[in-house]
């Protein structure tokens, strides 16, 4: 028997593993410490047992996130346990990408400064060195004006989220003109690594271009470097986590 109901039923998934929640807290703090996020920007992880949910902090500075600030969301951006707390205006970035990319398990959105000049000039980030092999195909570019005209530049609804995910396609990074960038990964560690090294690569690419013609890693080199780097993520994650200490 069916009955009319305009809004889908909201079911809270099982509580995510505490170690994963702690890892997401750590990711927020690391991204702040590494200069990828400041008072703004955010990181999320897909719920490991319920792929149609993700975890993201409530609306707050990433460097201050604690375990109790993590909220569970549906892919349409609905918060299930916010309990009246404000949520991020741009939570739609995360849900839309998880919907479009089943391979993605973690998302980092930031306004990391060195990437901005590339976005506003439509210059793709290319892998300058082995650490950024994940940029093999270059960064994608999202032009919000093409989708929605003049806006406040934020991804503040599902339609904009879907358009951003579309621009990302199968790449690891999308630059958002006049705003920032978003990187994706198959784990929290990988997404954080990519966010940190996208910023580093942007600085290096800018410097290299001032010196002359740049030889970037080709697609084959980049793919090989990325495969090797993915086996080394623990090393750098342990270092960054040690700098933060124990999360509350
Ligand atoms: Zn933003």
PDB file of C-alpha atoms and ligand atoms in Angstrom:
ATOM      1  CA  UNK A   1       0.000   0.000   0.000  1.00  0.00           C
ATOM      2  CA  UNK A   2       1.374   3.388  -0.918  1.00  0.00           C
ATOM      3  CA  UNK A   3       0.488   6.824   0.288  1.00  0.00           C
ATOM      4  CA  UNK A   4       1.183  10.296  -0.966  1.00  0.00           C
ATOM      5  CA  UNK A   5       4.305  11.841   0.427  1.00  0.00           C
ATOM      6  CA  UNK A   6       6.170  14.652  -1.271  1.00  0.00           C
ATOM      7  CA  UNK A   7       9.297  14.394   0.803  1.00  0.00           C
ATOM      8  CA  UNK A   8      11.336  11.191   0.787  1.00  0.00           C
ATOM      9  CA  UNK A   9      11.613   9.300   4.034  1.00  0.00           C
ATOM     10  CA  UNK A  10      14.743  10.283   5.925  1.00  0.00           C
ATOM     11  CA  UNK A  11      16.465   7.398   7.613  1.00  0.00           C
ATOM     12  CA  UNK A  12      19.552   7.859   9.753  1.00  0.00           C
ATOM     13  CA  UNK A  13      22.239   5.352   8.757  1.00  0.00           C
ATOM     14  CA  UNK A  14      24.120   3.392  11.419  1.00  0.00           C
ATOM     15  CA  UNK A  15      26.639   5.492  13.330  1.00  0.00           C
ATOM     16  CA  UNK A  16      29.916   5.717  11.417  1.00  0.00           C
ATOM     17  CA  UNK A  17      32.968   4.093  12.913  1.00  0.00           C
ATOM     18  CA  UNK A  18      34.509   6.364  15.532  1.00  0.00           C
ATOM     19  CA  UNK A  19      37.961   6.013  13.974  1.00  0.00           C
ATOM     20  CA  UNK A  20      36.606   7.370  10.689  1.00  0.00           C
ATOM     21  CA  UNK A  21      34.952  10.325  12.433  1.00  0.00           C
ATOM     22  CA  UNK A  22      38.248  11.052  14.186  1.00  0.00           C
ATOM     23  CA  UNK A  23      40.041  10.831  10.847  1.00  0.00           C
ATOM     24  CA  UNK A  24      37.687  13.414   9.375  1.00  0.00           C
ATOM     25  CA  UNK A  25      38.287  15.701  12.368  1.00  0.00           C
ATOM     26  CA  UNK A  26      42.013  15.286  11.823  1.00  0.00           C
ATOM     27  CA  UNK A  27      41.615  16.020   8.111  1.00  0.00           C
ATOM     28  CA  UNK A  28      39.960  19.350   8.933  1.00  0.00           C
ATOM     29  CA  UNK A  29      42.761  20.295  11.312  1.00  0.00           C
ATOM     30  CA  UNK A  30      45.502  19.164   8.910  1.00  0.00           C
ATOM     31  CA  UNK A  31      44.031  21.148   6.030  1.00  0.00           C
ATOM     32  CA  UNK A  32      44.044  24.239   8.236  1.00  0.00           C
ATOM     33  CA  UNK A  33      47.580  23.618   9.447  1.00  0.00           C
ATOM     34  CA  UNK A  34      48.797  23.069   5.873  1.00  0.00           C
ATOM     35  CA  UNK A  35      47.270  26.328   4.661  1.00  0.00           C
ATOM     36  CA  UNK A  36      44.687  24.761   2.366  1.00  0.00           C
ATOM     37  CA  UNK A  37      41.675  26.034   4.315  1.00  0.00           C
ATOM     38  CA  UNK A  38      41.386  29.042   6.602  1.00  0.00           C
ATOM     39  CA  UNK A  39      38.171  30.040   8.347  1.00  0.00           C
ATOM     40  CA  UNK A  40      36.399  28.644   5.277  1.00  0.00           C
ATOM     41  CA  UNK A  41      36.536  25.445   3.256  1.00  0.00           C
ATOM     42  CA  UNK A  42      35.475  21.943   4.275  1.00  0.00           C
ATOM     43  CA  UNK A  43      36.226  18.225   4.034  1.00  0.00           C
ATOM     44  CA  UNK A  44      33.816  15.299   3.943  1.00  0.00           C
ATOM     45  CA  UNK A  45      33.834  11.518   3.802  1.00  0.00           C
ATOM     46  CA  UNK A  46      31.227   9.172   2.358  1.00  0.00           C
ATOM     47  CA  UNK A  47      29.529   6.989   4.948  1.00  0.00           C
ATOM     48  CA  UNK A  48      31.319   3.622   4.604  1.00  0.00           C
ATOM     49  CA  UNK A  49      28.200   1.537   5.258  1.00  0.00           C
ATOM     50  CA  UNK A  50      25.663   3.773   3.550  1.00  0.00           C
ATOM     51  CA  UNK A  51      26.940   5.220   0.244  1.00  0.00           C
ATOM     52  CA  UNK A  52      23.991   7.610   0.018  1.00  0.00           C
ATOM     53  CA  UNK A  53      25.150   9.500   3.119  1.00  0.00           C
ATOM     54  CA  UNK A  54      28.208  11.525   3.946  1.00  0.00           C
ATOM     55  CA  UNK A  55      29.806  13.103   7.006  1.00  0.00           C
ATOM     56  CA  UNK A  56      30.707  16.788   7.149  1.00  0.00           C
ATOM     57  CA  UNK A  57      31.249  19.256   9.971  1.00  0.00           C
ATOM     58  CA  UNK A  58      28.610  21.779  10.966  1.00  0.00           C
ATOM     59  CA  UNK A  59      29.133  25.370   9.779  1.00  0.00           C
ATOM     60  CA  UNK A  60      32.413  26.326  11.477  1.00  0.00           C
ATOM     61  CA  UNK A  61      36.114  26.977  10.903  1.00  0.00           C
ATOM     62  CA  UNK A  62      37.792  23.695   9.876  1.00  0.00           C
ATOM     63  CA  UNK A  63      40.703  24.224  12.268  1.00  0.00           C
ATOM     64  CA  UNK A  64      38.304  24.076  15.230  1.00  0.00           C
ATOM     65  CA  UNK A  65      36.311  20.972  14.256  1.00  0.00           C
ATOM     66  CA  UNK A  66      35.795  18.394  16.998  1.00  0.00           C
ATOM     67  CA  UNK A  67      34.177  14.956  16.990  1.00  0.00           C
ATOM     68  CA  UNK A  68      30.798  16.271  18.146  1.00  0.00           C
ATOM     69  CA  UNK A  69      30.680  18.758  15.266  1.00  0.00           C
ATOM     70  CA  UNK A  70      30.404  16.065  12.592  1.00  0.00           C
ATOM     71  CA  UNK A  71      26.931  15.870  11.015  1.00  0.00           C
ATOM     72  CA  UNK A  72      25.426  13.161   8.777  1.00  0.00           C
ATOM     73  CA  UNK A  73      23.975  14.313   5.440  1.00  0.00           C
ATOM     74  CA  UNK A  74      21.975  12.828   2.613  1.00  0.00           C
ATOM     75  CA  UNK A  75      23.290  13.358  -0.913  1.00  0.00           C
ATOM     76  CA  UNK A  76      20.711  16.094  -1.543  1.00  0.00           C
ATOM     77  CA  UNK A  77      22.318  18.133   1.242  1.00  0.00           C
ATOM     78  CA  UNK A  78      19.741  17.402   3.938  1.00  0.00           C
ATOM     79  CA  UNK A  79      21.302  17.242   7.398  1.00  0.00           C
ATOM     80  CA  UNK A  80      19.906  14.383   9.493  1.00  0.00           C
ATOM     81  CA  UNK A  81      21.320  15.172  12.905  1.00  0.00           C
ATOM     82  CA  UNK A  82      22.242  18.851  12.840  1.00  0.00           C
ATOM     83  CA  UNK A  83      19.825  19.434  15.734  1.00  0.00           C
ATOM     84  CA  UNK A  84      19.380  23.095  14.880  1.00  0.00           C
ATOM     85  CA  UNK A  85      23.070  23.769  14.237  1.00  0.00           C
ATOM     86  CA  UNK A  86      23.937  25.722  11.087  1.00  0.00           C
ATOM     87  CA  UNK A  87      25.329  23.695   8.213  1.00  0.00           C
ATOM     88  CA  UNK A  88      27.660  24.765   5.405  1.00  0.00           C
ATOM     89  CA  UNK A  89      26.047  26.740   2.578  1.00  0.00           C
ATOM     90  CA  UNK A  90      28.134  24.720   0.102  1.00  0.00           C
ATOM     91  CA  UNK A  91      27.333  21.204   1.365  1.00  0.00           C
ATOM     92  CA  UNK A  92      25.847  20.565  -2.105  1.00  0.00           C
ATOM     93  CA  UNK A  93      29.385  20.273  -3.516  1.00  0.00           C
ATOM     94  CA  UNK A  94      29.876  17.075  -1.552  1.00  0.00           C
ATOM     95  CA  UNK A  95      26.541  15.372  -2.127  1.00  0.00           C
ATOM     96  CA  UNK A  96      26.555  16.069  -5.854  1.00  0.00           C
ATOM     97  CA  UNK A  97      30.048  14.652  -6.318  1.00  0.00           C
ATOM     98  CA  UNK A  98      29.293  11.519  -4.265  1.00  0.00           C
ATOM     99  CA  UNK A  99      26.202  11.022  -6.414  1.00  0.00           C
ATOM    100  CA  UNK A 100      28.082  11.429  -9.701  1.00  0.00           C
ATOM    101  CA  UNK A 101      31.255   9.572  -8.738  1.00  0.00           C
ATOM    102  CA  UNK A 102      30.796   6.222  -6.967  1.00  0.00           C
ATOM    103  CA  UNK A 103      34.605   5.901  -6.774  1.00  0.00           C
ATOM    104  CA  UNK A 104      34.930   9.027  -4.621  1.00  0.00           C
ATOM    105  CA  UNK A 105      35.062   8.473  -0.854  1.00  0.00           C
ATOM    106  CA  UNK A 106      36.281  11.896   0.302  1.00  0.00           C
ATOM    107  CA  UNK A 107      35.980  15.497  -0.916  1.00  0.00           C
ATOM    108  CA  UNK A 108      37.887  18.657   0.037  1.00  0.00           C
ATOM    109  CA  UNK A 109      36.631  22.089  -0.968  1.00  0.00           C
ATOM    110  CA  UNK A 110      38.874  25.086  -0.364  1.00  0.00           C
ATOM    111  CA  UNK A 111      39.746  28.578  -1.472  1.00  0.00           C
ATOM    112  CA  UNK A 112      43.482  27.795  -1.323  1.00  0.00           C
ATOM    113  CA  UNK A 113      45.030  30.961  -2.732  1.00  0.00           C
ATOM    114  CA  UNK A 114      47.642  29.771  -5.229  1.00  0.00           C
ATOM    115  CA  UNK A 115      45.000  27.968  -7.304  1.00  0.00           C
ATOM    116  CA  UNK A 116      42.850  31.083  -7.765  1.00  0.00           C
ATOM    117  CA  UNK A 117      44.981  32.735 -10.507  1.00  0.00           C
ATOM    118  CA  UNK A 118      44.707  29.535 -12.564  1.00  0.00           C
ATOM    119  CA  UNK A 119      40.930  29.504 -12.282  1.00  0.00           C
ATOM    120  CA  UNK A 120      40.481  33.127 -13.339  1.00  0.00           C
ATOM    121  CA  UNK A 121      42.748  32.749 -16.368  1.00  0.00           C
ATOM    122  CA  UNK A 122      41.388  29.362 -17.393  1.00  0.00           C
ATOM    123  CA  UNK A 123      44.881  27.884 -17.038  1.00  0.00           C
ATOM    124  CA  UNK A 124      44.767  24.196 -16.184  1.00  0.00           C
ATOM    125  CA  UNK A 125      46.933  22.911 -13.367  1.00  0.00           C
ATOM    126  CA  UNK A 126      49.377  20.389 -14.820  1.00  0.00           C
ATOM    127  CA  UNK A 127      51.688  18.051 -12.927  1.00  0.00           C
ATOM    128  CA  UNK A 128      54.952  19.947 -12.421  1.00  0.00           C
ATOM    129  CA  UNK A 129      56.514  17.192 -10.317  1.00  0.00           C
ATOM    130  CA  UNK A 130      55.903  13.617  -9.274  1.00  0.00           C
ATOM    131  CA  UNK A 131      54.015  14.547  -6.114  1.00  0.00           C
ATOM    132  CA  UNK A 132      51.155  15.847  -8.216  1.00  0.00           C
ATOM    133  CA  UNK A 133      50.793  12.901 -10.549  1.00  0.00           C
ATOM    134  CA  UNK A 134      47.089  12.928  -9.671  1.00  0.00           C
ATOM    135  CA  UNK A 135      46.829  15.981 -11.948  1.00  0.00           C
ATOM    136  CA  UNK A 136      47.635  13.782 -14.937  1.00  0.00           C
ATOM    137  CA  UNK A 137      44.724  15.022 -17.022  1.00  0.00           C
ATOM    138  CA  UNK A 138      45.024  18.545 -15.664  1.00  0.00           C
ATOM    139  CA  UNK A 139      42.470  20.236 -13.472  1.00  0.00           C
ATOM    140  CA  UNK A 140      38.935  20.759 -14.745  1.00  0.00           C
ATOM    141  CA  UNK A 141      37.401  24.251 -14.739  1.00  0.00           C
ATOM    142  CA  UNK A 142      33.928  25.228 -13.571  1.00  0.00           C
ATOM    143  CA  UNK A 143      32.442  28.518 -14.822  1.00  0.00           C
ATOM    144  CA  UNK A 144      29.423  29.214 -12.637  1.00  0.00           C
ATOM    145  CA  UNK A 145      28.331  32.099 -14.865  1.00  0.00           C
ATOM    146  CA  UNK A 146      27.621  29.680 -17.720  1.00  0.00           C
ATOM    147  CA  UNK A 147      25.218  27.769 -15.497  1.00  0.00           C
ATOM    148  CA  UNK A 148      23.541  30.392 -13.351  1.00  0.00           C
ATOM    149  CA  UNK A 149      24.502  33.893 -14.539  1.00  0.00           C
ATOM    150  CA  UNK A 150      25.606  36.348 -11.883  1.00  0.00           C
ATOM    151  CA  UNK A 151      25.650  34.685  -8.461  1.00  0.00           C
ATOM    152  CA  UNK A 152      27.467  35.078  -5.134  1.00  0.00           C
ATOM    153  CA  UNK A 153      29.826  32.383  -6.591  1.00  0.00           C
ATOM    154  CA  UNK A 154      28.828  29.746  -4.024  1.00  0.00           C
ATOM    155  CA  UNK A 155      27.541  26.237  -4.743  1.00  0.00           C
ATOM    156  CA  UNK A 156      24.436  26.820  -2.696  1.00  0.00           C
ATOM    157  CA  UNK A 157      21.929  24.394  -4.196  1.00  0.00           C
ATOM    158  CA  UNK A 158      21.661  20.960  -5.788  1.00  0.00           C
ATOM    159  CA  UNK A 159      21.534  22.285  -9.367  1.00  0.00           C
ATOM    160  CA  UNK A 160      24.847  24.089  -8.953  1.00  0.00           C
ATOM    161  CA  UNK A 161      26.303  21.045  -7.217  1.00  0.00           C
ATOM    162  CA  UNK A 162      25.329  18.822 -10.132  1.00  0.00           C
ATOM    163  CA  UNK A 163      26.835  21.294 -12.615  1.00  0.00           C
ATOM    164  CA  UNK A 164      30.073  21.350 -10.644  1.00  0.00           C
ATOM    165  CA  UNK A 165      30.201  17.533 -10.520  1.00  0.00           C
ATOM    166  CA  UNK A 166      29.592  17.512 -14.262  1.00  0.00           C
ATOM    167  CA  UNK A 167      32.538  19.870 -14.823  1.00  0.00           C
ATOM    168  CA  UNK A 168      34.743  17.697 -12.599  1.00  0.00           C
ATOM    169  CA  UNK A 169      33.938  14.671 -14.734  1.00  0.00           C
ATOM    170  CA  UNK A 170      36.392  11.864 -14.024  1.00  0.00           C
ATOM    171  CA  UNK A 171      39.242  14.137 -12.951  1.00  0.00           C
ATOM    172  CA  UNK A 172      40.660  14.550  -9.452  1.00  0.00           C
ATOM    173  CA  UNK A 173      40.312  18.327  -9.241  1.00  0.00           C
ATOM    174  CA  UNK A 174      38.036  21.082 -10.461  1.00  0.00           C
ATOM    175  CA  UNK A 175      38.894  24.767 -10.236  1.00  0.00           C
ATOM    176  CA  UNK A 176      35.973  27.115  -9.592  1.00  0.00           C
ATOM    177  CA  UNK A 177      36.535  30.440 -11.327  1.00  0.00           C
ATOM    178  CA  UNK A 178      36.720  33.361  -8.915  1.00  0.00           C
ATOM    179  CA  UNK A 179      36.071  31.123  -5.925  1.00  0.00           C
ATOM    180  CA  UNK A 180      38.313  28.144  -5.200  1.00  0.00           C
ATOM    181  CA  UNK A 181      38.681  24.482  -6.025  1.00  0.00           C
ATOM    182  CA  UNK A 182      37.516  21.011  -5.073  1.00  0.00           C
ATOM    183  CA  UNK A 183      39.543  17.801  -5.005  1.00  0.00           C
ATOM    184  CA  UNK A 184      38.324  14.240  -4.603  1.00  0.00           C
ATOM    185  CA  UNK A 185      39.938  11.027  -3.402  1.00  0.00           C
ATOM    186  CA  UNK A 186      39.315   7.374  -2.766  1.00  0.00           C
ATOM    187  CA  UNK A 187      40.109   7.939   0.938  1.00  0.00           C
ATOM    188  CA  UNK A 188      40.322  10.822   3.404  1.00  0.00           C
ATOM    189  CA  UNK A 189      44.102  10.563   3.339  1.00  0.00           C
ATOM    190  CA  UNK A 190      44.241  10.721  -0.460  1.00  0.00           C
ATOM    191  CA  UNK A 191      41.866  13.692  -0.707  1.00  0.00           C
ATOM    192  CA  UNK A 192      43.863  15.630   1.908  1.00  0.00           C
ATOM    193  CA  UNK A 193      47.128  14.750   0.172  1.00  0.00           C
ATOM    194  CA  UNK A 194      45.739  15.970  -3.141  1.00  0.00           C
ATOM    195  CA  UNK A 195      44.414  19.212  -1.645  1.00  0.00           C
ATOM    196  CA  UNK A 196      47.799  19.963  -0.082  1.00  0.00           C
ATOM    197  CA  UNK A 197      49.792  19.144  -3.221  1.00  0.00           C
ATOM    198  CA  UNK A 198      47.395  20.944  -5.569  1.00  0.00           C
ATOM    199  CA  UNK A 199      48.301  24.122  -3.678  1.00  0.00           C
ATOM    200  CA  UNK A 200      52.022  23.266  -3.818  1.00  0.00           C
ATOM    201  CA  UNK A 201      51.789  22.454  -7.534  1.00  0.00           C
ATOM    202  CA  UNK A 202      50.042  25.764  -8.245  1.00  0.00           C
ATOM    203  CA  UNK A 203      52.917  27.698  -6.658  1.00  0.00           C
ATOM    204  CA  UNK A 204      55.533  25.686  -8.545  1.00  0.00           C
ATOM    205  CA  UNK A 205      53.723  25.908 -11.858  1.00  0.00           C
ATOM    206  CA  UNK A 206      53.496  29.679 -11.526  1.00  0.00           C
ATOM    207  CA  UNK A 207      57.231  29.924 -10.743  1.00  0.00           C
ATOM    208  CA  UNK A 208      58.219  27.566 -13.546  1.00  0.00           C
ATOM    209  CA  UNK A 209      56.187  29.469 -16.125  1.00  0.00           C
ATOM    210  CA  UNK A 210      58.005  32.662 -15.212  1.00  0.00           C
ATOM    211  CA  UNK A 211      61.293  30.975 -16.085  1.00  0.00           C
ATOM    212  CA  UNK A 212      60.241  29.646 -19.460  1.00  0.00           C
ATOM    213  CA  UNK A 213      58.584  26.744 -21.236  1.00  0.00           C
ATOM    214  CA  UNK A 214      57.613  24.032 -18.781  1.00  0.00           C
ATOM    215  CA  UNK A 215      57.997  20.300 -19.314  1.00  0.00           C
ATOM    216  CA  UNK A 216      55.185  18.739 -17.310  1.00  0.00           C
ATOM    217  CA  UNK A 217      54.965  15.075 -16.461  1.00  0.00           C
ATOM    218  CA  UNK A 218      53.315  13.361 -19.403  1.00  0.00           C
ATOM    219  CA  UNK A 219      50.218  11.239 -18.868  1.00  0.00           C
ATOM    220  CA  UNK A 220      52.195   8.037 -18.488  1.00  0.00           C
ATOM    221  CA  UNK A 221      54.694   9.512 -16.019  1.00  0.00           C
ATOM    222  CA  UNK A 222      51.907  11.132 -14.029  1.00  0.00           C
ATOM    223  CA  UNK A 223      49.924   7.899 -13.795  1.00  0.00           C
ATOM    224  CA  UNK A 224      52.987   5.950 -12.655  1.00  0.00           C
ATOM    225  CA  UNK A 225      53.905   8.612 -10.090  1.00  0.00           C
ATOM    226  CA  UNK A 226      50.346   8.715  -8.753  1.00  0.00           C
ATOM    227  CA  UNK A 227      50.301   4.934  -8.318  1.00  0.00           C
ATOM    228  CA  UNK A 228      53.546   5.039  -6.353  1.00  0.00           C
ATOM    229  CA  UNK A 229      52.439   8.021  -4.246  1.00  0.00           C
ATOM    230  CA  UNK A 230      49.254   6.235  -3.267  1.00  0.00           C
ATOM    231  CA  UNK A 231      51.379   3.586  -1.531  1.00  0.00           C
ATOM    232  CA  UNK A 232      53.112   6.325   0.486  1.00  0.00           C
ATOM    233  CA  UNK A 233      50.105   8.219   1.851  1.00  0.00           C
ATOM    234  CA  UNK A 234      50.488   6.833   5.363  1.00  0.00           C
ATOM    235  CA  UNK A 235      53.926   8.359   5.718  1.00  0.00           C
ATOM    236  CA  UNK A 236      52.822  11.911   5.148  1.00  0.00           C
ATOM    237  CA  UNK A 237      49.492  11.419   6.962  1.00  0.00           C
ATOM    238  CA  UNK A 238      51.341  10.248  10.085  1.00  0.00           C
ATOM    239  CA  UNK A 239      53.555  13.303   9.975  1.00  0.00           C
ATOM    240  CA  UNK A 240      50.658  15.720   9.573  1.00  0.00           C
ATOM    241  CA  UNK A 241      48.604  13.928  12.229  1.00  0.00           C
ATOM    242  CA  UNK A 242      51.529  14.044  14.683  1.00  0.00           C
ATOM    243  CA  UNK A 243      51.689  17.811  14.266  1.00  0.00           C
ATOM    244  CA  UNK A 244      48.052  18.075  15.322  1.00  0.00           C
ATOM    245  CA  UNK A 245      48.280  15.671  18.258  1.00  0.00           C
ATOM    246  CA  UNK A 246      45.320  13.778  19.696  1.00  0.00           C
ATOM    247  CA  UNK A 247      41.929  15.064  18.609  1.00  0.00           C
ATOM    248  CA  UNK A 248      39.292  15.702  21.251  1.00  0.00           C
TER     249      UNK A 248
HETATM  250 ZN1  LIG B   1      33.672  27.856  -1.296  1.00  0.00          ZN
END
